[in-house]
Every structure is written in structure tokens, then in C-alpha cells.
């Protein structure tokens, strides 16, 4: 039970929050905002590693999500995973040295997440992992390695769903450093639903609600090799004969489409490539889609929160709760299965009416994250 008198005596927490790549921004923004609402309890500074740097992949999200300008920008940019991770670590160490925060918060599962966690572990600074405990069981995915390493060194594991708690317990993590706080990305989603109504992205693209599908695809396993990307693109073109598909294309995928000479085929079809969108425009776009096809982690969750059918073009998911809730189907990279599943959706009733939302995906995860930090046990991992 919380003691109000004790609460007043809690020392103020000096926090650093790390962002690096696109899926980090919508997780960090609500935490940052909540901490700034509580200046007596928290001070927070934002560190941007620069893993993503294009305006469309980074700046647009700061503006849309009200994230304050980073206090530190490490400017690391793209490189091989090893070099990128090493560069982030080298650039982050002096920031931690100068700031000596009480807590560093890392979010998600990108290279920046793992690199900064390792720095903290080496320096004896406490690190909290937001979105801890997710596991796909597929170590060929760079994100799975990032999740495992980050969770192994973090002092506080803030989980988005009960399956994540179960994974961590199975791995032997002590229960007192695990806190089920819910999904902070859904805080951003709910916060921005109203604002998204004034976006004109659908009008600009001439789309009627429910009359189109949305695609995102950037996983190396889907896009880096011609023999994987080409059959997927061909299947999507076939699906697009029945329902136009809007495809905001990630720079990695765009480069591969060009390299493999797939542009002509795509341009002649109803698979419509557009530039990556900012947070609010993209929310407006997918929230009106008949269905979504994706290999992203976040979009599997966002479609679940809104009750939109989602086809995940991966062999596995670290977010099984989205499948359990009934909106997400993991179809793998088999083009026939993808087509069959898309046609099934088109032939079914327009939307699932009995939308089910996982527990604690309620827009209040950032509040619980702040409370978890205030009541965290002393570091167990050398902090
Ligand atoms: C990274 C994350 C992935 C996340 C994705 C979201 C890791 C291991 N992967 O993958 O989990 O789902 O971000 O987008 O951290 N590029 C640009 N502009 C940018 C950023 C990247 O053109 O602003 C190009 C570069 O050519 C770069 C390539 O995209 O080499 C890949 O970028 P990178 O950050 O290495 O990985 P992502 O595929 O974006």
C-alpha cells in the first residue's frame, strides 16, 4: 500500500530516456510527457542516438508526438549492426558519465536499445527496459537478440502484456524487478486519435474509409533478397487488383525495390508506393483501412487496439497477444497463404465487431511506468 507521506519523501529521480529509431518515438513520448507533468518527482532529458536520421523517419515524429528536442544528439547514422551498436555505445558513454542519471530508460528492441543498456550495465547505472519480455523465439531476427541482451542487463523490466511476464519468469528473472505496466505505445495511439481526424491524408490519396488496405514491409528477411521480396510483391499486386493497397515505403525497402528492378511492375498496379508518413497521418491512414499487411511489431499491436484485421508477413511474432485477441494472423512469407488470407478478409464482414483489447492497453501505461520507477527495488545488477 502506498503511504502518501512516504510519497512526498521520495527523492526526485533524474532520468535519461533513449530514442534512436522510428518505433521508439511513440513509446518515449508519453513517458517524457508524464515525467514533465511531475517536476517534483522527475527530471528527464532525451538522448537521440541518430540511428534514424531522415526527416520522415525521425523529425516528423518529434513534431507529431510533442517530444521535446533531444538534449543530446549522438548522430551515429547507418552502418552494419556491429558498427552501429559500437558507435552508439561509444557516443553514449560520455553522456552517461557527464549526467550520472539515477535511471536510464530504453524502449523497444532496436540497436539503440541494446547498445545503451550495455553502456549502463558497464557503468553501473540503473536501466529500465520499457517493452521488456517479448520473445519471438527466432534468434535470426536482430531484434530478438536486442531484446534478450537488454532484458538480461536491465534492473527494471516493464512489460506490456502477461506473456512477457511469463517469458521473463521462465528465464529466471526475479519477480521483484518485473512490473506489468501495459503498452505505452497505446498511450500515444489514444492520445492522438482525435488529432488524426483532422489529417487529410485519405482525401489527398482519394481513399474512402474501409475501401483500401495498408502495407508496411521492411524486415531484412522479407526485403533484402530478391527471391523473398519479388514473390511477396507479386502476391500484393494480385491482392491490389481487388482492393487498392497503400504502401508507405521504408528507405531500406525502397532501395531494394529499385535494386531488384521491381518498380515497373509496381507502378503499373494498384499497389501504391508513397513516402513514409508522420505519426498522425499514418494513424489516420491505417485506422480507416479494410485490413493491414505488415512485418512491423508495433503495427500488429496498434491494429489490435483498434480492432483492424492484420496479416503479419513473418513466420513468428513476439506479440502473441495480438493473435489471441483475434485481429492478427501470422501468415509467414508464403505468397499463396497471404493471398488466401487477404481474400478471406475481403469476403468476410467488414470489421470484427467484438473488439478485444489486452489488459492495461488503456492509455495509462506511462503513469504506471513512473510509479514503477519511484517504487523500484535497489539495483540487482551492479547498479
Ligand atoms: C530499424 C530497427 C527495426 C525497426 C525499424 C523501423 C534494428 C536492428 N532495427 O530497422 O527493429 O523495426 O528500424 O524502421 O534496430 N535509412 C535511411 N534513413 C534513415 C534510417 C535508415 O535511409 O533515417 C536506411 C539506411 O540505408 C539504412 C537502412 O535504412 O542502412 C536500414 O536502417 P537501420 O536503422 O539499420 O534498420 P531498419 O531497417 O530501419
Short mmCIF file of C-alpha atoms and ligand atoms in Angstrom, two decimals:
data_model
loop_
_atom_site.label_atom_id
_atom_site.label_comp_id
_atom_site.label_asym_id
_atom_site.label_seq_id
_atom_site.Cartn_x
_atom_site.Cartn_y
_atom_site.Cartn_z
CA UNK A 1 0.00 0.00 0.00
CA UNK A 2 1.25 3.45 -0.82
CA UNK A 3 1.90 5.84 2.02
CA UNK A 4 1.13 9.44 0.95
CA UNK A 5 3.57 10.83 3.49
CA UNK A 6 6.25 8.46 2.19
CA UNK A 7 5.49 9.54 -1.36
CA UNK A 8 6.41 13.15 -0.53
CA UNK A 9 9.74 11.97 0.84
CA UNK A 10 10.69 10.01 -2.27
CA UNK A 11 13.85 11.52 -3.75
CA UNK A 12 13.48 13.13 -7.16
CA UNK A 13 14.55 10.84 -9.99
CA UNK A 14 16.99 12.10 -12.61
CA UNK A 15 16.19 10.16 -15.78
CA UNK A 16 17.60 9.91 -19.29
CA UNK A 17 15.38 8.43 -21.98
CA UNK A 18 16.93 6.99 -25.13
CA UNK A 19 15.38 7.09 -28.60
CA UNK A 20 17.02 6.03 -31.83
CA UNK A 21 14.71 4.64 -34.46
CA UNK A 22 11.17 5.32 -35.63
CA UNK A 23 9.36 2.82 -33.40
CA UNK A 24 10.95 4.35 -30.30
CA UNK A 25 9.41 7.79 -30.53
CA UNK A 26 5.79 6.84 -29.82
CA UNK A 27 6.94 4.84 -26.78
CA UNK A 28 9.15 7.55 -25.31
CA UNK A 29 6.77 10.49 -25.85
CA UNK A 30 4.11 9.57 -23.23
CA UNK A 31 6.78 8.75 -20.61
CA UNK A 32 8.55 12.03 -21.22
CA UNK A 33 5.27 13.95 -21.01
CA UNK A 34 4.26 12.21 -17.77
CA UNK A 35 7.63 12.93 -16.16
CA UNK A 36 7.42 16.58 -17.19
CA UNK A 37 3.96 16.77 -15.60
CA UNK A 38 5.62 15.74 -12.32
CA UNK A 39 8.63 18.07 -11.93
CA UNK A 40 8.74 17.45 -8.19
CA UNK A 41 9.35 13.76 -8.78
CA UNK A 42 11.28 13.60 -12.06
CA UNK A 43 13.71 15.46 -14.24
CA UNK A 44 14.15 13.96 -17.70
CA UNK A 45 16.46 14.50 -20.64
CA UNK A 46 16.12 12.95 -24.09
CA UNK A 47 19.02 11.29 -25.90
CA UNK A 48 18.63 10.62 -29.65
CA UNK A 49 21.24 8.21 -30.95
CA UNK A 50 20.63 9.20 -34.58
CA UNK A 51 20.05 5.57 -35.70
CA UNK A 52 17.28 7.04 -37.83
CA UNK A 53 18.01 10.47 -39.25
CA UNK A 54 15.81 11.18 -42.31
CA UNK A 55 13.23 13.86 -41.58
CA UNK A 56 10.43 11.43 -42.45
CA UNK A 57 11.83 8.74 -40.12
CA UNK A 58 12.63 10.98 -37.18
CA UNK A 59 11.86 14.75 -37.11
CA UNK A 60 8.27 14.24 -38.22
CA UNK A 61 7.66 12.13 -35.12
CA UNK A 62 9.08 14.65 -32.70
CA UNK A 63 6.72 17.26 -34.07
CA UNK A 64 3.67 14.97 -34.17
CA UNK A 65 4.17 13.46 -30.74
CA UNK A 66 5.22 16.61 -28.90
CA UNK A 67 8.54 15.04 -27.97
CA UNK A 68 10.93 17.75 -26.79
CA UNK A 69 14.03 18.39 -28.90
CA UNK A 70 16.71 15.92 -27.82
CA UNK A 71 19.06 17.25 -25.15
CA UNK A 72 21.78 15.09 -26.70
CA UNK A 73 22.04 14.00 -30.33
CA UNK A 74 24.66 11.32 -30.93
CA UNK A 75 24.39 11.42 -34.75
CA UNK A 76 25.53 7.83 -35.33
CA UNK A 77 23.62 7.15 -38.59
CA UNK A 78 23.51 3.88 -40.55
CA UNK A 79 26.18 1.18 -40.57
CA UNK A 80 26.42 -2.58 -40.11
CA UNK A 81 24.74 -3.72 -36.91
CA UNK A 82 28.07 -4.23 -35.18
CA UNK A 83 29.48 -0.86 -36.16
CA UNK A 84 26.21 0.95 -35.40
CA UNK A 85 25.97 -0.70 -31.96
CA UNK A 86 29.60 0.11 -31.19
CA UNK A 87 29.26 3.72 -32.33
CA UNK A 88 26.16 4.21 -30.17
CA UNK A 89 27.96 2.76 -27.16
CA UNK A 90 30.99 5.00 -27.65
CA UNK A 91 28.89 8.10 -28.09
CA UNK A 92 26.53 7.33 -25.20
CA UNK A 93 29.20 6.63 -22.58
CA UNK A 94 30.32 10.28 -22.19
CA UNK A 95 26.69 11.39 -21.88
CA UNK A 96 26.12 8.97 -19.01
CA UNK A 97 29.43 9.98 -17.48
CA UNK A 98 28.50 13.67 -17.58
CA UNK A 99 24.88 13.24 -16.48
CA UNK A 100 25.14 10.38 -13.97
CA UNK A 101 21.38 9.76 -14.10
CA UNK A 102 19.51 7.72 -11.49
CA UNK A 103 17.79 5.80 -14.26
CA UNK A 104 18.24 5.36 -17.99
CA UNK A 105 15.07 4.31 -19.79
CA UNK A 106 15.36 2.35 -23.01
CA UNK A 107 12.35 1.36 -25.10
CA UNK A 108 11.61 -1.39 -27.61
CA UNK A 109 14.13 -3.63 -29.31
CA UNK A 110 16.25 -1.66 -31.77
CA UNK A 111 20.04 -1.49 -31.81
CA UNK A 112 19.97 1.76 -29.81
CA UNK A 113 18.02 -0.02 -27.04
CA UNK A 114 20.60 -2.74 -26.62
CA UNK A 115 23.66 -0.52 -27.09
CA UNK A 116 22.62 1.97 -24.41
CA UNK A 117 21.59 -0.78 -21.98
CA UNK A 118 25.04 -2.32 -22.26
CA UNK A 119 26.70 1.03 -21.56
CA UNK A 120 24.61 1.41 -18.40
CA UNK A 121 25.42 -2.12 -17.27
CA UNK A 122 29.13 -1.46 -17.76
CA UNK A 123 28.94 1.85 -15.90
CA UNK A 124 26.79 0.70 -13.00
CA UNK A 125 23.91 2.99 -13.93
CA UNK A 126 20.41 1.62 -13.50
CA UNK A 127 18.48 0.87 -16.66
CA UNK A 128 14.77 0.28 -17.09
CA UNK A 129 13.54 -1.54 -20.19
CA UNK A 130 10.14 -0.49 -21.46
CA UNK A 131 8.54 -3.29 -23.50
CA UNK A 132 10.54 -5.98 -21.74
CA UNK A 133 9.95 -9.71 -22.01
CA UNK A 134 8.71 -10.04 -25.59
CA UNK A 135 10.14 -13.08 -27.35
CA UNK A 136 9.65 -14.43 -30.85
CA UNK A 137 11.94 -17.40 -30.23
CA UNK A 138 13.66 -16.53 -33.52
CA UNK A 139 17.27 -15.55 -32.93
CA UNK A 140 17.85 -14.83 -36.60
CA UNK A 141 15.98 -11.57 -36.04
CA UNK A 142 18.30 -8.80 -34.84
CA UNK A 143 15.53 -7.50 -32.60
CA UNK A 144 15.32 -10.82 -30.71
CA UNK A 145 18.99 -10.57 -29.78
CA UNK A 146 18.43 -6.96 -28.73
CA UNK A 147 15.50 -7.99 -26.51
CA UNK A 148 17.35 -10.86 -24.83
CA UNK A 149 20.51 -8.83 -24.15
CA UNK A 150 18.61 -5.77 -22.93
CA UNK A 151 16.45 -7.80 -20.57
CA UNK A 152 19.49 -9.68 -19.27
CA UNK A 153 21.21 -6.48 -18.08
CA UNK A 154 18.25 -4.26 -17.16
CA UNK A 155 17.46 -3.51 -13.50
CA UNK A 156 13.75 -2.99 -14.05
CA UNK A 157 11.69 -4.85 -16.64
CA UNK A 158 8.48 -3.06 -17.59
CA UNK A 159 6.25 -5.43 -19.51
CA UNK A 160 3.41 -4.72 -21.96
CA UNK A 161 1.46 -7.99 -21.67
CA UNK A 162 1.18 -11.04 -19.41
CA UNK A 163 3.03 -13.29 -21.91
CA UNK A 164 6.10 -11.08 -21.42
CA UNK A 165 5.99 -11.64 -17.64
CA UNK A 166 5.73 -15.38 -18.26
CA UNK A 167 8.74 -15.34 -20.60
CA UNK A 168 10.88 -13.48 -18.08
CA UNK A 169 9.88 -15.75 -15.21
CA UNK A 170 10.70 -18.76 -17.36
CA UNK A 171 14.16 -17.27 -17.94
CA UNK A 172 14.69 -16.99 -14.20
CA UNK A 173 14.31 -13.22 -13.79
CA UNK A 174 13.44 -12.35 -10.17
CA UNK A 175 9.79 -11.33 -9.89
CA UNK A 176 10.61 -8.15 -7.92
CA UNK A 177 12.25 -6.48 -10.94
CA UNK A 178 9.37 -7.28 -13.32
CA UNK A 179 6.42 -4.86 -13.47
CA UNK A 180 3.43 -5.35 -15.75
CA UNK A 181 2.67 -1.76 -16.78
CA UNK A 182 0.81 -2.28 -20.07
CA UNK A 183 1.53 -0.99 -23.53
CA UNK A 184 2.85 2.56 -23.60
CA UNK A 185 2.57 2.79 -27.38
CA UNK A 186 -1.18 2.64 -26.91
CA UNK A 187 -0.93 5.79 -24.75
CA UNK A 188 0.29 7.62 -27.87
CA UNK A 189 -2.37 5.98 -30.01
CA UNK A 190 -5.29 7.03 -27.81
CA UNK A 191 -3.80 10.48 -27.23
CA UNK A 192 -3.66 11.12 -30.98
CA UNK A 193 -6.89 9.54 -32.23
CA UNK A 194 -8.78 12.83 -32.13
CA UNK A 195 -5.94 14.78 -33.73
CA UNK A 196 -5.78 12.22 -36.53
CA UNK A 197 -9.33 13.12 -37.53
CA UNK A 198 -8.12 16.39 -38.97
CA UNK A 199 -5.45 14.75 -41.12
CA UNK A 200 -6.36 14.96 -44.81
CA UNK A 201 -4.17 12.06 -45.90
CA UNK A 202 -7.10 9.92 -47.03
CA UNK A 203 -8.60 12.78 -49.00
CA UNK A 204 -5.25 13.51 -50.63
CA UNK A 205 -4.97 9.89 -51.71
CA UNK A 206 -8.64 9.70 -52.73
CA UNK A 207 -9.45 6.89 -50.28
CA UNK A 208 -12.80 6.07 -48.72
CA UNK A 209 -12.90 4.55 -45.23
CA UNK A 210 -12.68 0.77 -45.47
CA UNK A 211 -12.03 0.89 -49.21
CA UNK A 212 -8.31 0.19 -49.16
CA UNK A 213 -5.58 -1.80 -47.42
CA UNK A 214 -2.29 -0.59 -45.93
CA UNK A 215 1.08 -2.29 -46.23
CA UNK A 216 4.35 -1.78 -44.37
CA UNK A 217 7.34 -4.03 -45.03
CA UNK A 218 10.96 -3.52 -44.10
CA UNK A 219 12.30 -6.64 -42.33
CA UNK A 220 15.60 -7.78 -43.81
CA UNK A 221 14.16 -11.33 -44.14
CA UNK A 222 11.41 -10.03 -46.45
CA UNK A 223 13.14 -7.29 -48.40
CA UNK A 224 16.89 -7.85 -48.57
CA UNK A 225 16.90 -10.78 -51.04
CA UNK A 226 15.27 -10.69 -54.45
CA UNK A 227 13.92 -14.25 -54.11
CA UNK A 228 12.00 -13.21 -50.98
CA UNK A 229 10.83 -9.76 -52.00
CA UNK A 230 9.69 -10.50 -55.58
CA UNK A 231 7.07 -13.20 -54.76
CA UNK A 232 5.70 -11.06 -51.93
CA UNK A 233 5.39 -8.03 -54.21
CA UNK A 234 3.68 -10.17 -56.86
CA UNK A 235 1.18 -11.52 -54.34
CA UNK A 236 0.47 -7.99 -53.10
CA UNK A 237 -0.08 -6.77 -56.65
CA UNK A 238 -2.62 -9.57 -57.10
CA UNK A 239 -4.40 -8.61 -53.88
CA UNK A 240 -4.35 -4.98 -55.03
CA UNK A 241 -6.45 -5.99 -58.04
CA UNK A 242 -9.30 -6.45 -55.55
CA UNK A 243 -8.53 -3.66 -53.09
CA UNK A 244 -6.02 -0.84 -53.56
CA UNK A 245 -3.03 -1.14 -51.24
CA UNK A 246 -1.25 1.93 -49.93
CA UNK A 247 2.40 1.28 -49.15
CA UNK A 248 4.35 3.98 -47.26
CA UNK A 249 7.75 2.64 -48.12
CA UNK A 250 10.69 2.42 -45.70
CA UNK A 251 14.01 3.67 -47.18
CA UNK A 252 15.53 0.20 -46.87
CA UNK A 253 12.69 -1.37 -48.91
CA UNK A 254 12.64 1.45 -51.44
CA UNK A 255 16.33 0.89 -52.17
CA UNK A 256 15.77 -2.86 -52.60
CA UNK A 257 12.75 -2.41 -54.91
CA UNK A 258 14.94 -0.24 -57.12
CA UNK A 259 17.91 -2.58 -56.94
CA UNK A 260 15.78 -5.59 -57.93
CA UNK A 261 14.03 -3.70 -60.75
CA UNK A 262 10.52 -4.17 -59.33
CA UNK A 263 9.39 -0.57 -59.86
CA UNK A 264 7.84 -1.02 -63.27
CA UNK A 265 5.61 -3.90 -62.17
CA UNK A 266 4.53 -1.95 -59.09
CA UNK A 267 3.89 1.30 -60.95
CA UNK A 268 1.55 -0.49 -63.34
CA UNK A 269 -0.52 -1.87 -60.43
CA UNK A 270 -2.79 -0.70 -57.62
CA UNK A 271 -0.04 -1.24 -55.08
CA UNK A 272 0.62 2.42 -54.46
CA UNK A 273 4.01 3.43 -53.07
CA UNK A 274 4.10 6.63 -51.06
CA UNK A 275 6.74 8.29 -48.88
CA UNK A 276 6.84 7.28 -45.18
CA UNK A 277 4.20 9.21 -43.23
CA UNK A 278 4.39 11.01 -39.90
CA UNK A 279 2.67 9.52 -36.85
CA UNK A 280 -0.66 11.31 -37.13
CA UNK A 281 -1.12 10.87 -40.88
CA UNK A 282 -0.18 7.22 -40.66
CA UNK A 283 -2.65 6.71 -37.81
CA UNK A 284 -5.35 8.31 -39.95
CA UNK A 285 -4.41 6.04 -42.84
CA UNK A 286 -4.34 2.64 -41.11
CA UNK A 287 -7.27 3.38 -38.80
CA UNK A 288 -9.52 3.55 -41.88
CA UNK A 289 -8.08 0.52 -43.65
CA UNK A 290 -10.05 -2.60 -44.51
CA UNK A 291 -7.01 -4.53 -43.34
CA UNK A 292 -3.28 -4.11 -42.82
CA UNK A 293 -0.40 -6.24 -44.08
CA UNK A 294 2.82 -5.76 -42.16
CA UNK A 295 6.08 -7.13 -40.84
CA UNK A 296 6.30 -4.44 -38.16
CA UNK A 297 5.91 -5.25 -34.48
CA UNK A 298 4.17 -2.05 -33.48
CA UNK A 299 1.51 -2.17 -36.14
CA UNK A 300 0.40 -5.63 -35.02
CA UNK A 301 -0.40 -4.00 -31.67
CA UNK A 302 -1.92 -0.80 -32.99
CA UNK A 303 -4.32 -2.74 -35.22
CA UNK A 304 -5.29 -4.89 -32.23
CA UNK A 305 -6.08 -1.79 -30.17
CA UNK A 306 -8.33 -0.51 -32.98
CA UNK A 307 -9.85 -3.87 -33.99
CA UNK A 308 -8.48 -3.82 -37.54
CA UNK A 309 -7.59 -7.14 -39.21
CA UNK A 310 -3.84 -7.54 -39.63
CA UNK A 311 -1.85 -10.05 -41.67
CA UNK A 312 1.69 -10.41 -40.40
CA UNK A 313 4.17 -11.44 -43.06
CA UNK A 314 6.58 -13.16 -40.71
CA UNK A 315 7.00 -16.74 -39.54
CA UNK A 316 6.51 -15.81 -35.89
CA UNK A 317 5.57 -12.95 -33.62
CA UNK A 318 6.91 -11.72 -30.30
CA UNK A 319 3.45 -10.27 -29.73
CA UNK A 320 1.23 -13.38 -29.46
CA UNK A 321 -1.43 -11.45 -27.57
CA UNK A 322 -2.38 -9.75 -30.86
CA UNK A 323 -3.18 -13.18 -32.30
CA UNK A 324 -5.03 -14.22 -29.15
CA UNK A 325 -7.23 -11.12 -29.38
CA UNK A 326 -8.25 -12.24 -32.85
CA UNK A 327 -7.14 -9.33 -35.03
CA UNK A 328 -3.72 -10.58 -36.08
CA UNK A 329 -2.91 -13.56 -38.25
CA UNK A 330 0.72 -14.62 -38.72
CA UNK A 331 0.75 -15.73 -42.36
CA UNK A 332 4.51 -16.08 -42.91
CA UNK A 333 6.16 -15.20 -46.19
CA UNK A 334 4.18 -17.71 -48.27
CA UNK A 335 2.55 -15.67 -51.06
CA UNK A 336 -0.32 -18.16 -51.50
CA UNK A 337 -1.24 -18.03 -47.82
CA UNK A 338 -1.02 -14.24 -47.87
CA UNK A 339 -3.40 -14.01 -50.83
CA UNK A 340 -5.83 -16.54 -49.35
CA UNK A 341 -5.92 -14.69 -46.03
CA UNK A 342 -6.44 -11.30 -47.69
CA UNK A 343 -9.27 -12.63 -49.85
CA UNK A 344 -10.90 -14.23 -46.79
CA UNK A 345 -10.93 -10.84 -45.07
CA UNK A 346 -12.40 -9.19 -48.15
CA UNK A 347 -15.17 -11.77 -48.27
CA UNK A 348 -15.97 -11.56 -44.56
CA UNK A 349 -17.95 -8.95 -42.64
CA UNK A 350 -16.36 -5.55 -42.75
CA UNK A 351 -14.73 -5.41 -39.32
CA UNK A 352 -14.67 -7.60 -36.25
CA UNK A 353 -17.37 -6.09 -34.07
CA UNK A 354 -16.29 -7.70 -30.82
CA UNK A 355 -13.03 -5.80 -30.47
CA UNK A 356 -10.98 -7.12 -27.55
CA UNK A 357 -8.21 -5.03 -26.05
CA UNK A 358 -5.46 -6.66 -23.98
CA UNK A 359 -5.29 -5.78 -20.27
CA UNK A 360 -3.61 -2.44 -19.44
CA UNK A 361 -3.62 -1.22 -23.02
CA UNK A 362 -5.60 1.68 -21.68
CA UNK A 363 -3.61 4.84 -22.35
CA UNK A 364 -2.20 4.98 -18.81
CA UNK A 365 0.97 2.93 -19.09
CA UNK A 366 3.25 5.98 -18.73
CA UNK A 367 1.73 6.73 -15.31
CA UNK A 368 2.41 3.15 -14.23
CA UNK A 369 5.97 3.35 -15.59
CA UNK A 370 6.62 6.43 -13.46
CA UNK A 371 5.18 4.72 -10.39
CA UNK A 372 7.30 1.62 -11.06
CA UNK A 373 10.45 3.76 -11.15
CA UNK A 374 9.53 5.50 -7.91
CA UNK A 375 8.97 2.20 -6.14
CA UNK A 376 11.73 0.16 -7.82
CA UNK A 377 13.89 -2.08 -5.65
CA UNK A 378 17.61 -1.27 -5.35
CA UNK A 379 19.58 -2.38 -8.41
CA UNK A 380 20.26 -6.10 -8.59
CA UNK A 381 22.68 -5.89 -11.50
CA UNK A 382 25.58 -3.98 -10.09
CA UNK A 383 23.96 -0.53 -10.05
C1 LIG B 1 15.32 -0.49 -37.56
C2 LIG B 1 15.18 -1.49 -36.42
C3 LIG B 1 13.87 -2.25 -36.57
C4 LIG B 1 12.70 -1.31 -36.70
C5 LIG B 1 12.97 -0.34 -37.84
C6 LIG B 1 11.85 0.65 -38.00
C7 LIG B 1 17.24 -2.50 -35.54
C8 LIG B 1 18.03 -3.74 -35.52
N1 LIG B 1 16.25 -2.48 -36.44
O1 LIG B 1 15.41 -1.22 -38.76
O2 LIG B 1 13.68 -3.06 -35.43
O3 LIG B 1 11.54 -2.04 -36.95
O4 LIG B 1 14.19 0.35 -37.57
O5 LIG B 1 12.07 1.49 -39.08
O6 LIG B 1 17.49 -1.62 -34.77
N2 LIG B 1 17.82 4.51 -43.59
C9 LIG B 1 17.56 5.71 -44.18
N3 LIG B 1 17.16 6.75 -43.37
C10 LIG B 1 17.02 6.61 -42.03
C11 LIG B 1 17.30 5.38 -41.45
C12 LIG B 1 17.69 4.34 -42.24
O7 LIG B 1 17.67 5.89 -45.38
O8 LIG B 1 16.64 7.60 -41.36
C13 LIG B 1 18.22 3.39 -44.47
C14 LIG B 1 19.72 3.16 -44.50
O9 LIG B 1 20.09 2.77 -45.77
C15 LIG B 1 19.92 2.02 -43.54
C16 LIG B 1 18.64 1.24 -43.73
O10 LIG B 1 17.63 2.21 -43.98
O11 LIG B 1 21.06 1.29 -43.81
C17 LIG B 1 18.26 0.43 -42.53
O12 LIG B 1 18.22 1.25 -41.36
P1 LIG B 1 18.51 0.60 -39.91
O13 LIG B 1 18.28 1.58 -38.84
O14 LIG B 1 19.83 -0.10 -39.96
O15 LIG B 1 17.46 -0.54 -39.81
P2 LIG B 1 15.92 -0.54 -40.10
O16 LIG B 1 15.68 -1.49 -41.20
O17 LIG B 1 15.36 0.85 -40.24
#
